[in-house]
Coordinates of C-alpha atoms in Angstrom, one line a residue:
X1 CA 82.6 -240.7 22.5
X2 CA 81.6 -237.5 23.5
X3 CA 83.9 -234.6 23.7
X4 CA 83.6 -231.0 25.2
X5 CA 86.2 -228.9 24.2
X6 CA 87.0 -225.6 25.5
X7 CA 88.5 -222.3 24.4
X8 CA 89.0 -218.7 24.7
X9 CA 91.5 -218.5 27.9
X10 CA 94.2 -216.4 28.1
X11 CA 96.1 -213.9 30.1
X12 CA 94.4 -210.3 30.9
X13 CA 95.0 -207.6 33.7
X14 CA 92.4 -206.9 36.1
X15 CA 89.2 -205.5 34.5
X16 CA 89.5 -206.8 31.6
X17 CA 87.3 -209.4 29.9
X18 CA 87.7 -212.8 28.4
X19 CA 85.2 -215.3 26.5
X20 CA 85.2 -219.0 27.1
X21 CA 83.8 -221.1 24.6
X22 CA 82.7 -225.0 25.2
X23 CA 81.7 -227.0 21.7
X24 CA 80.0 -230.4 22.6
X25 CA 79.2 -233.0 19.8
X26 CA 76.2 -234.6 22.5
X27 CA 73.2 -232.4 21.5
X28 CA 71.4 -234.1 24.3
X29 CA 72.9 -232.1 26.7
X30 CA 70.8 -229.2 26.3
X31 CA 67.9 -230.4 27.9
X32 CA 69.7 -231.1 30.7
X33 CA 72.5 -228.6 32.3
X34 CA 75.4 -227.6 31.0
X35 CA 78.2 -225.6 33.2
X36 CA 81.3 -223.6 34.1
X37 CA 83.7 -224.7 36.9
X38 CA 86.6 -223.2 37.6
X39 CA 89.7 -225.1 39.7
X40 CA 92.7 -222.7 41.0
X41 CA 96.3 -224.4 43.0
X42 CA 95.2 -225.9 46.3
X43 CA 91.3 -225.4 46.1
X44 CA 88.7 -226.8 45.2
X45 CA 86.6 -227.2 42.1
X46 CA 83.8 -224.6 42.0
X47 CA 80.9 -224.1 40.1
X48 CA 80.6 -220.8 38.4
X49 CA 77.7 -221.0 36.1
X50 CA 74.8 -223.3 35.3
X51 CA 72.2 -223.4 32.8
X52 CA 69.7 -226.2 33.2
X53 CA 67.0 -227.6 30.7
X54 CA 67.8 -225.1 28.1
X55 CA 67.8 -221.9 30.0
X56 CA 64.9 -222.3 32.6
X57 CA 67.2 -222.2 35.1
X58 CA 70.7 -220.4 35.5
X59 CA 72.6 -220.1 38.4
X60 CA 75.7 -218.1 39.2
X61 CA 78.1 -218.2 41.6
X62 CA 78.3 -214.9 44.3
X63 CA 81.5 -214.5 43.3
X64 CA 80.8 -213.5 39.6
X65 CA 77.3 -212.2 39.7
X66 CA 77.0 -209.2 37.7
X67 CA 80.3 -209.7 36.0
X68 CA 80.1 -213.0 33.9
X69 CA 77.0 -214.2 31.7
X70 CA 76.4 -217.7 30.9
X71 CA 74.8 -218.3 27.1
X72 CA 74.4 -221.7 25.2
X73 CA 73.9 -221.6 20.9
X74 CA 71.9 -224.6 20.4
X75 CA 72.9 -224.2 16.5
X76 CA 76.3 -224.5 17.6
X77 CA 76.1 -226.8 20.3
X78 CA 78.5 -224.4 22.3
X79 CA 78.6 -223.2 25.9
X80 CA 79.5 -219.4 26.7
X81 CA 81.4 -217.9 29.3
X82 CA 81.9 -214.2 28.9
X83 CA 83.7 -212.8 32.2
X84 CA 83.9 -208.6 32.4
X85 CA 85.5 -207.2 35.1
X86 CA 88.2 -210.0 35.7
X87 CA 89.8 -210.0 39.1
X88 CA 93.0 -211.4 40.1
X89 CA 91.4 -214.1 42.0
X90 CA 89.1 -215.3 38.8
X91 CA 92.6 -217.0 38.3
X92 CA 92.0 -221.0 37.5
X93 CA 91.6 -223.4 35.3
X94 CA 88.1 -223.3 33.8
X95 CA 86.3 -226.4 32.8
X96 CA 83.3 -226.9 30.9
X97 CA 80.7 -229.7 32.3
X98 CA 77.7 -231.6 31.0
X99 CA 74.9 -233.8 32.8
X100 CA 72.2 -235.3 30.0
X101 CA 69.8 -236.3 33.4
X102 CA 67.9 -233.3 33.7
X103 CA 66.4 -234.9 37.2
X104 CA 70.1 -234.6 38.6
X105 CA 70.5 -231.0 37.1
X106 CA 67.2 -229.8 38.6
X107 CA 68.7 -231.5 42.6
X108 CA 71.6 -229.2 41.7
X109 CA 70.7 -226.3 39.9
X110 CA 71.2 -223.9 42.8
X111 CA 74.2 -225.0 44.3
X112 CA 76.1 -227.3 41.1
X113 CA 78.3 -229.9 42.6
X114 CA 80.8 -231.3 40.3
X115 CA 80.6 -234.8 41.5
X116 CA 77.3 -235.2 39.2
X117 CA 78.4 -234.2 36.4
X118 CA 78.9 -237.2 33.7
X119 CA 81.4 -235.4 31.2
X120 CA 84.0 -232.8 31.4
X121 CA 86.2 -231.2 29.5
X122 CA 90.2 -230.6 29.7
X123 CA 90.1 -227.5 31.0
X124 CA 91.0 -223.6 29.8
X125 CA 93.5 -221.2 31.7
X126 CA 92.7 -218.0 33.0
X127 CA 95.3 -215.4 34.1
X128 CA 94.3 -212.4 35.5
X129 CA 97.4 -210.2 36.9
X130 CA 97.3 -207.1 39.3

């Protein structure tokens, strides 16, 4: 079974910075997209950052543009988050997603849509206080 495990959340005051890590055991997913969402009380999931097909293609939310960078270490298998500049309202829990179809990564790869995604992981909380 495949897992994708995340890590690196935590508390942290406003403008500080944080690094999520996702390790996946499904070396396939790489050449399609792997991803951040992120899920706060009473809203709705949201992507936050995409890579598709290896890095031809990332996408970021408006909302974090310019303060988080998505990375992937093929020799690790693992997904990066690192978020700068944290805001109080960066407060969620973050979730790591895969899609091995690269054709369903490429229909989403400017707007992801968590409904396509085929594997997910339990989720990471971030805390970001006034």
């Amino acid at each position: 079974q495949v897992q994708l495990v995340e890590s690196g959340g935590g508390s942290v005051q406003a403008g500080g910075s944080l690094r999520l890590s996702c390790t996946t055991s499904a070396y396939t997913y790489w050449s399609g997209c792997v991803g951040w969402f992120r899920q706060a009380p009473g809203k709705e999931r949201e992507g936050v950052g995409l890579i598709v097909n290896g890095g031809t293609n990332k996408y970021y939310a408006d909302s974090v543009k310019g303060r988080f960078q998505i990375s992937q270490d093929n020799a690790k298998n693992t997904l990066l988050l690192q978020m700068n500049s944290l805001k109080p309202e960066d407060t969620a829990m973050y979730y790591c997603a895969a899609e091995a179809d690269v054709k369903i990564c490429w229909r989403m790869s400017a707007n992801p849509s968590a409904a396509l995604f085929g594997d997910w992981g339990q989720g990471t909380q971030v805390t970001v206080s006034s």
